[in-house]
């Protein structure tokens, strides 16, 4: 079931023009592409959104022990131009952790919303050497650290010609990228035993 769309940059509810699902109005950011999300994650919802998506839907492969997929969001219709997959599980240094993986075309502003940045794209963040890398559908994708608030860690890179964001809560959960992390594009394969869990606290931008 799809919940009411929110602003991709701040997570605030939107004013949606009747009959127009491609554009909406945020009282903070003006005209935006609505970010839709599922109230409860399900395999059939993932399959439906990824069927004609223009960007990857990234998920760890394998999903770490004790972790589950906790949310799915998308922006742009028809054919999603931004997809967010939320995950949650045990933190590397103890306690619990949450992570969102964002794939988006430039100018969407979704990843910046999760990272707490004011713009639409990372801009000058991607300078100098990368700090880590993931394997995205068999390709190495370097990641750069994003300066953000003390409650999260954020990294950004590029894969399949679009932005790849990885944001974790708490800050210490950023250690997830210290170990080799392989990502699967759910457009290529949606395995039936993909572990699903309840919605997490930080699944929408601005939370």
PDB file of N, CA, C and O in Angstrom, residues 2-14 16 21-25 32-38 72-77 80-85 100 102-104 108-111 113-114 202-206:
ATOM      1  N   UNK A   2       0.620   2.179  -0.904  1.00  0.00           N
ATOM      2  CA  UNK A   2       1.407   3.405  -1.005  1.00  0.00           C
ATOM      3  C   UNK A   2       0.860   4.452  -0.044  1.00  0.00           C
ATOM      4  O   UNK A   2      -0.346   4.694   0.009  1.00  0.00           O
ATOM      5  N   UNK A   3       1.747   5.055   0.736  1.00  0.00           N
ATOM      6  CA  UNK A   3       1.351   6.105   1.673  1.00  0.00           C
ATOM      7  C   UNK A   3       1.355   7.452   0.951  1.00  0.00           C
ATOM      8  O   UNK A   3       1.770   7.572  -0.199  1.00  0.00           O
ATOM      9  N   UNK A   4       0.899   8.494   1.623  1.00  0.00           N
ATOM     10  CA  UNK A   4       0.848   9.828   1.024  1.00  0.00           C
ATOM     11  C   UNK A   4       2.256  10.284   0.651  1.00  0.00           C
ATOM     12  O   UNK A   4       3.205  10.098   1.428  1.00  0.00           O
ATOM     13  N   UNK A   5       2.430  10.882  -0.533  1.00  0.00           N
ATOM     14  CA  UNK A   5       3.768  11.296  -0.965  1.00  0.00           C
ATOM     15  C   UNK A   5       4.317  12.431  -0.109  1.00  0.00           C
ATOM     16  O   UNK A   5       3.564  13.226   0.454  1.00  0.00           O
ATOM     17  N   UNK A   6       5.659  12.490  -0.043  1.00  0.00           N
ATOM     18  CA  UNK A   6       6.334  13.516   0.748  1.00  0.00           C
ATOM     19  C   UNK A   6       7.387  14.191  -0.117  1.00  0.00           C
ATOM     20  O   UNK A   6       7.725  13.738  -1.215  1.00  0.00           O
ATOM     21  N   UNK A   7       7.920  15.291   0.383  1.00  0.00           N
ATOM     22  CA  UNK A   7       8.988  16.007  -0.297  1.00  0.00           C
ATOM     23  C   UNK A   7      10.267  15.162  -0.283  1.00  0.00           C
ATOM     24  O   UNK A   7      10.669  14.667   0.776  1.00  0.00           O
ATOM     25  N   UNK A   8      10.935  14.991  -1.423  1.00  0.00           N
ATOM     26  CA  UNK A   8      12.152  14.185  -1.459  1.00  0.00           C
ATOM     27  C   UNK A   8      13.323  14.835  -0.731  1.00  0.00           C
ATOM     28  O   UNK A   8      14.320  14.167  -0.443  1.00  0.00           O
ATOM     29  N   UNK A   9      13.208  16.121  -0.388  1.00  0.00           N
ATOM     30  CA  UNK A   9      14.313  16.844   0.233  1.00  0.00           C
ATOM     31  C   UNK A   9      14.159  16.991   1.741  1.00  0.00           C
ATOM     32  O   UNK A   9      15.155  17.085   2.460  1.00  0.00           O
ATOM     33  N   UNK A  10      12.919  17.028   2.243  1.00  0.00           N
ATOM     34  CA  UNK A  10      12.737  17.240   3.682  1.00  0.00           C
ATOM     35  C   UNK A  10      11.733  16.292   4.317  1.00  0.00           C
ATOM     36  O   UNK A  10      11.584  16.273   5.536  1.00  0.00           O
ATOM     37  N   UNK A  11      11.010  15.511   3.527  1.00  0.00           N
ATOM     38  CA  UNK A  11      10.062  14.564   4.071  1.00  0.00           C
ATOM     39  C   UNK A  11       8.731  15.150   4.489  1.00  0.00           C
ATOM     40  O   UNK A  11       7.885  14.445   5.042  1.00  0.00           O
ATOM     41  N   UNK A  12       8.507  16.442   4.204  1.00  0.00           N
ATOM     42  CA  UNK A  12       7.252  17.074   4.600  1.00  0.00           C
ATOM     43  C   UNK A  12       6.124  16.661   3.654  1.00  0.00           C
ATOM     44  O   UNK A  12       6.353  16.380   2.473  1.00  0.00           O
ATOM     45  N   UNK A  13       4.878  16.619   4.153  1.00  0.00           N
ATOM     46  CA  UNK A  13       3.736  16.300   3.278  1.00  0.00           C
ATOM     47  C   UNK A  13       3.623  17.308   2.142  1.00  0.00           C
ATOM     48  O   UNK A  13       3.994  18.481   2.281  1.00  0.00           O
ATOM     49  N   UNK A  14       3.092  16.850   1.008  1.00  0.00           N
ATOM     50  CA  UNK A  14       3.018  17.671  -0.195  1.00  0.00           C
ATOM     51  C   UNK A  14       1.583  18.023  -0.554  1.00  0.00           C
ATOM     52  O   UNK A  14       0.640  17.319  -0.183  1.00  0.00           O
ATOM     53  N   UNK A  16      -0.581  17.906  -3.648  1.00  0.00           N
ATOM     54  CA  UNK A  16      -0.551  17.236  -4.942  1.00  0.00           C
ATOM     55  C   UNK A  16      -1.755  17.676  -5.764  1.00  0.00           C
ATOM     56  O   UNK A  16      -2.894  17.624  -5.289  1.00  0.00           O
ATOM     57  N   UNK A  21       0.477  13.053 -10.822  1.00  0.00           N
ATOM     58  CA  UNK A  21       1.337  12.377  -9.855  1.00  0.00           C
ATOM     59  C   UNK A  21       2.814  12.670 -10.091  1.00  0.00           C
ATOM     60  O   UNK A  21       3.669  12.180  -9.368  1.00  0.00           O
ATOM     61  N   UNK A  22       3.140  13.468 -11.128  1.00  0.00           N
ATOM     62  CA  UNK A  22       4.535  13.730 -11.469  1.00  0.00           C
ATOM     63  C   UNK A  22       5.090  14.960 -10.765  1.00  0.00           C
ATOM     64  O   UNK A  22       6.299  15.070 -10.581  1.00  0.00           O
ATOM     65  N   UNK A  23       4.238  15.921 -10.380  1.00  0.00           N
ATOM     66  CA  UNK A  23       4.701  17.138  -9.726  1.00  0.00           C
ATOM     67  C   UNK A  23       3.830  17.440  -8.510  1.00  0.00           C
ATOM     68  O   UNK A  23       2.663  17.078  -8.464  1.00  0.00           O
ATOM     69  N   UNK A  24       4.445  18.077  -7.527  1.00  0.00           N
ATOM     70  CA  UNK A  24       3.723  18.469  -6.312  1.00  0.00           C
ATOM     71  C   UNK A  24       4.405  19.698  -5.740  1.00  0.00           C
ATOM     72  O   UNK A  24       5.429  20.162  -6.258  1.00  0.00           O
ATOM     73  N   UNK A  25       3.843  20.214  -4.644  1.00  0.00           N
ATOM     74  CA  UNK A  25       4.356  21.455  -4.060  1.00  0.00           C
ATOM     75  C   UNK A  25       4.686  21.243  -2.594  1.00  0.00           C
ATOM     76  O   UNK A  25       3.874  20.730  -1.814  1.00  0.00           O
ATOM     77  N   UNK A  32       8.408  20.080  -6.556  1.00  0.00           N
ATOM     78  CA  UNK A  32       9.293  18.924  -6.410  1.00  0.00           C
ATOM     79  C   UNK A  32       8.634  17.710  -7.060  1.00  0.00           C
ATOM     80  O   UNK A  32       7.427  17.703  -7.323  1.00  0.00           O
ATOM     81  N   UNK A  33       9.448  16.692  -7.312  1.00  0.00           N
ATOM     82  CA  UNK A  33       8.931  15.402  -7.738  1.00  0.00           C
ATOM     83  C   UNK A  33       8.542  14.621  -6.494  1.00  0.00           C
ATOM     84  O   UNK A  33       9.392  14.391  -5.627  1.00  0.00           O
ATOM     85  N   UNK A  34       7.307  14.198  -6.336  1.00  0.00           N
ATOM     86  CA  UNK A  34       6.886  13.528  -5.099  1.00  0.00           C
ATOM     87  C   UNK A  34       7.679  12.249  -4.835  1.00  0.00           C
ATOM     88  O   UNK A  34       8.027  11.517  -5.762  1.00  0.00           O
ATOM     89  N   UNK A  35       7.972  12.020  -3.574  1.00  0.00           N
ATOM     90  CA  UNK A  35       8.593  10.770  -3.142  1.00  0.00           C
ATOM     91  C   UNK A  35       7.490   9.904  -2.545  1.00  0.00           C
ATOM     92  O   UNK A  35       6.924  10.229  -1.499  1.00  0.00           O
ATOM     93  N   UNK A  36       7.165   8.822  -3.229  1.00  0.00           N
ATOM     94  CA  UNK A  36       6.157   7.883  -2.753  1.00  0.00           C
ATOM     95  C   UNK A  36       6.838   6.794  -1.929  1.00  0.00           C
ATOM     96  O   UNK A  36       8.005   6.463  -2.156  1.00  0.00           O
ATOM     97  N   UNK A  37       6.128   6.217  -0.989  1.00  0.00           N
ATOM     98  CA  UNK A  37       6.702   5.131  -0.197  1.00  0.00           C
ATOM     99  C   UNK A  37       5.604   4.172   0.225  1.00  0.00           C
ATOM    100  O   UNK A  37       4.426   4.532   0.277  1.00  0.00           O
ATOM    101  N   UNK A  38       6.028   2.958   0.503  1.00  0.00           N
ATOM    102  CA  UNK A  38       5.086   1.931   0.936  1.00  0.00           C
ATOM    103  C   UNK A  38       4.909   2.004   2.443  1.00  0.00           C
ATOM    104  O   UNK A  38       5.867   2.212   3.184  1.00  0.00           O
ATOM    105  N   UNK A  72      10.722   0.994   1.156  1.00  0.00           N
ATOM    106  CA  UNK A  72      10.903   1.224  -0.274  1.00  0.00           C
ATOM    107  C   UNK A  72      10.242   2.549  -0.626  1.00  0.00           C
ATOM    108  O   UNK A  72       9.084   2.787  -0.278  1.00  0.00           O
ATOM    109  N   UNK A  73      10.982   3.413  -1.307  1.00  0.00           N
ATOM    110  CA  UNK A  73      10.436   4.692  -1.755  1.00  0.00           C
ATOM    111  C   UNK A  73      10.910   4.947  -3.168  1.00  0.00           C
ATOM    112  O   UNK A  73      11.960   4.446  -3.594  1.00  0.00           O
ATOM    113  N   UNK A  74      10.129   5.738  -3.916  1.00  0.00           N
ATOM    114  CA  UNK A  74      10.475   6.018  -5.296  1.00  0.00           C
ATOM    115  C   UNK A  74       9.910   7.367  -5.710  1.00  0.00           C
ATOM    116  O   UNK A  74       8.916   7.843  -5.180  1.00  0.00           O
ATOM    117  N   UNK A  75      10.588   7.991  -6.665  1.00  0.00           N
ATOM    118  CA  UNK A  75      10.143   9.272  -7.207  1.00  0.00           C
ATOM    119  C   UNK A  75      10.234   9.262  -8.715  1.00  0.00           C
ATOM    120  O   UNK A  75      11.175   8.708  -9.287  1.00  0.00           O
ATOM    121  N   UNK A  76       9.264   9.879  -9.369  1.00  0.00           N
ATOM    122  CA  UNK A  76       9.241   9.930 -10.827  1.00  0.00           C
ATOM    123  C   UNK A  76       8.348   8.867 -11.409  1.00  0.00           C
ATOM    124  O   UNK A  76       8.526   7.683 -11.118  1.00  0.00           O
ATOM    125  N   UNK A  77       7.368   9.264 -12.193  1.00  0.00           N
ATOM    126  CA  UNK A  77       6.443   8.323 -12.829  1.00  0.00           C
ATOM    127  C   UNK A  77       6.147   8.781 -14.252  1.00  0.00           C
ATOM    128  O   UNK A  77       6.019   9.991 -14.503  1.00  0.00           O
ATOM    129  N   UNK A  80      10.547   4.930 -12.320  1.00  0.00           N
ATOM    130  CA  UNK A  80      11.156   5.641 -11.193  1.00  0.00           C
ATOM    131  C   UNK A  80      12.525   6.198 -11.562  1.00  0.00           C
ATOM    132  O   UNK A  80      13.374   5.490 -12.102  1.00  0.00           O
ATOM    133  N   UNK A  81      12.743   7.490 -11.255  1.00  0.00           N
ATOM    134  CA  UNK A  81      14.033   8.145 -11.478  1.00  0.00           C
ATOM    135  C   UNK A  81      14.833   8.270 -10.189  1.00  0.00           C
ATOM    136  O   UNK A  81      15.959   8.756 -10.192  1.00  0.00           O
ATOM    137  N   UNK A  82      14.242   7.829  -9.081  1.00  0.00           N
ATOM    138  CA  UNK A  82      14.931   7.733  -7.788  1.00  0.00           C
ATOM    139  C   UNK A  82      14.306   6.587  -7.022  1.00  0.00           C
ATOM    140  O   UNK A  82      13.082   6.445  -7.006  1.00  0.00           O
ATOM    141  N   UNK A  83      15.131   5.749  -6.421  1.00  0.00           N
ATOM    142  CA  UNK A  83      14.647   4.638  -5.601  1.00  0.00           C
ATOM    143  C   UNK A  83      15.445   4.609  -4.307  1.00  0.00           C
ATOM    144  O   UNK A  83      16.673   4.725  -4.310  1.00  0.00           O
ATOM    145  N   UNK A  84      14.724   4.449  -3.216  1.00  0.00           N
ATOM    146  CA  UNK A  84      15.330   4.335  -1.885  1.00  0.00           C
ATOM    147  C   UNK A  84      14.966   2.977  -1.304  1.00  0.00           C
ATOM    148  O   UNK A  84      13.791   2.594  -1.295  1.00  0.00           O
ATOM    149  N   UNK A  85      15.963   2.252  -0.827  1.00  0.00           N
ATOM    150  CA  UNK A  85      15.738   0.996  -0.113  1.00  0.00           C
ATOM    151  C   UNK A  85      16.282   1.169   1.301  1.00  0.00           C
ATOM    152  O   UNK A  85      17.450   1.535   1.482  1.00  0.00           O
ATOM    153  N   UNK A 100      20.027   3.584   4.532  1.00  0.00           N
ATOM    154  CA  UNK A 100      19.269   3.751   3.293  1.00  0.00           C
ATOM    155  C   UNK A 100      20.247   3.777   2.131  1.00  0.00           C
ATOM    156  O   UNK A 100      21.342   4.350   2.225  1.00  0.00           O
ATOM    157  N   UNK A 102      20.312   4.884  -1.819  1.00  0.00           N
ATOM    158  CA  UNK A 102      19.576   5.725  -2.758  1.00  0.00           C
ATOM    159  C   UNK A 102      20.259   5.676  -4.116  1.00  0.00           C
ATOM    160  O   UNK A 102      21.474   5.865  -4.214  1.00  0.00           O
ATOM    161  N   UNK A 103      19.479   5.415  -5.152  1.00  0.00           N
ATOM    162  CA  UNK A 103      19.936   5.592  -6.526  1.00  0.00           C
ATOM    163  C   UNK A 103      19.040   6.650  -7.144  1.00  0.00           C
ATOM    164  O   UNK A 103      17.810   6.559  -7.051  1.00  0.00           O
ATOM    165  N   UNK A 104      19.635   7.676  -7.750  1.00  0.00           N
ATOM    166  CA  UNK A 104      18.811   8.756  -8.305  1.00  0.00           C
ATOM    167  C   UNK A 104      19.504   9.445  -9.457  1.00  0.00           C
ATOM    168  O   UNK A 104      20.733   9.556  -9.503  1.00  0.00           O
ATOM    169  N   UNK A 108      17.415  15.351  -8.529  1.00  0.00           N
ATOM    170  CA  UNK A 108      16.255  14.871  -7.772  1.00  0.00           C
ATOM    171  C   UNK A 108      16.284  15.357  -6.324  1.00  0.00           C
ATOM    172  O   UNK A 108      15.251  15.621  -5.717  1.00  0.00           O
ATOM    173  N   UNK A 109      17.480  15.408  -5.706  1.00  0.00           N
ATOM    174  CA  UNK A 109      17.609  15.907  -4.344  1.00  0.00           C
ATOM    175  C   UNK A 109      17.288  14.915  -3.259  1.00  0.00           C
ATOM    176  O   UNK A 109      17.249  15.278  -2.077  1.00  0.00           O
ATOM    177  N   UNK A 110      17.072  13.642  -3.616  1.00  0.00           N
ATOM    178  CA  UNK A 110      16.675  12.649  -2.611  1.00  0.00           C
ATOM    179  C   UNK A 110      17.839  12.311  -1.672  1.00  0.00           C
ATOM    180  O   UNK A 110      17.705  12.351  -0.453  1.00  0.00           O
ATOM    181  N   UNK A 111      18.999  11.987  -2.249  1.00  0.00           N
ATOM    182  CA  UNK A 111      20.149  11.639  -1.415  1.00  0.00           C
ATOM    183  C   UNK A 111      20.571  12.776  -0.516  1.00  0.00           C
ATOM    184  O   UNK A 111      20.904  12.562   0.657  1.00  0.00           O
ATOM    185  N   UNK A 113      18.634  14.958   0.703  1.00  0.00           N
ATOM    186  CA  UNK A 113      17.647  15.020   1.771  1.00  0.00           C
ATOM    187  C   UNK A 113      17.977  14.082   2.915  1.00  0.00           C
ATOM    188  O   UNK A 113      17.875  14.446   4.092  1.00  0.00           O
ATOM    189  N   UNK A 114      18.398  12.865   2.585  1.00  0.00           N
ATOM    190  CA  UNK A 114      18.766  11.907   3.627  1.00  0.00           C
ATOM    191  C   UNK A 114      20.069  12.293   4.316  1.00  0.00           C
ATOM    192  O   UNK A 114      20.228  12.073   5.520  1.00  0.00           O
ATOM    193  N   UNK A 202      14.211   6.132  10.463  1.00  0.00           N
ATOM    194  CA  UNK A 202      14.809   7.161   9.616  1.00  0.00           C
ATOM    195  C   UNK A 202      14.558   6.908   8.141  1.00  0.00           C
ATOM    196  O   UNK A 202      15.348   7.344   7.304  1.00  0.00           O
ATOM    197  N   UNK A 203      13.463   6.247   7.805  1.00  0.00           N
ATOM    198  CA  UNK A 203      13.302   5.860   6.415  1.00  0.00           C
ATOM    199  C   UNK A 203      13.007   7.052   5.504  1.00  0.00           C
ATOM    200  O   UNK A 203      13.413   7.070   4.357  1.00  0.00           O
ATOM    201  N   UNK A 204      12.311   8.078   5.980  1.00  0.00           N
ATOM    202  CA  UNK A 204      12.011   9.219   5.143  1.00  0.00           C
ATOM    203  C   UNK A 204      13.034  10.341   5.349  1.00  0.00           C
ATOM    204  O   UNK A 204      13.577  10.488   6.446  1.00  0.00           O
ATOM    205  N   UNK A 205      13.340  11.123   4.308  1.00  0.00           N
ATOM    206  CA  UNK A 205      14.313  12.215   4.471  1.00  0.00           C
ATOM    207  C   UNK A 205      13.836  13.204   5.531  1.00  0.00           C
ATOM    208  O   UNK A 205      12.640  13.437   5.698  1.00  0.00           O
ATOM    209  N   UNK A 206      14.806  13.757   6.252  1.00  0.00           N
ATOM    210  CA  UNK A 206      14.490  14.735   7.275  1.00  0.00           C
ATOM    211  C   UNK A 206      14.177  14.134   8.629  1.00  0.00           C
ATOM    212  O   UNK A 206      13.990  14.871   9.603  1.00  0.00           O
TER     213      UNK A 206
END
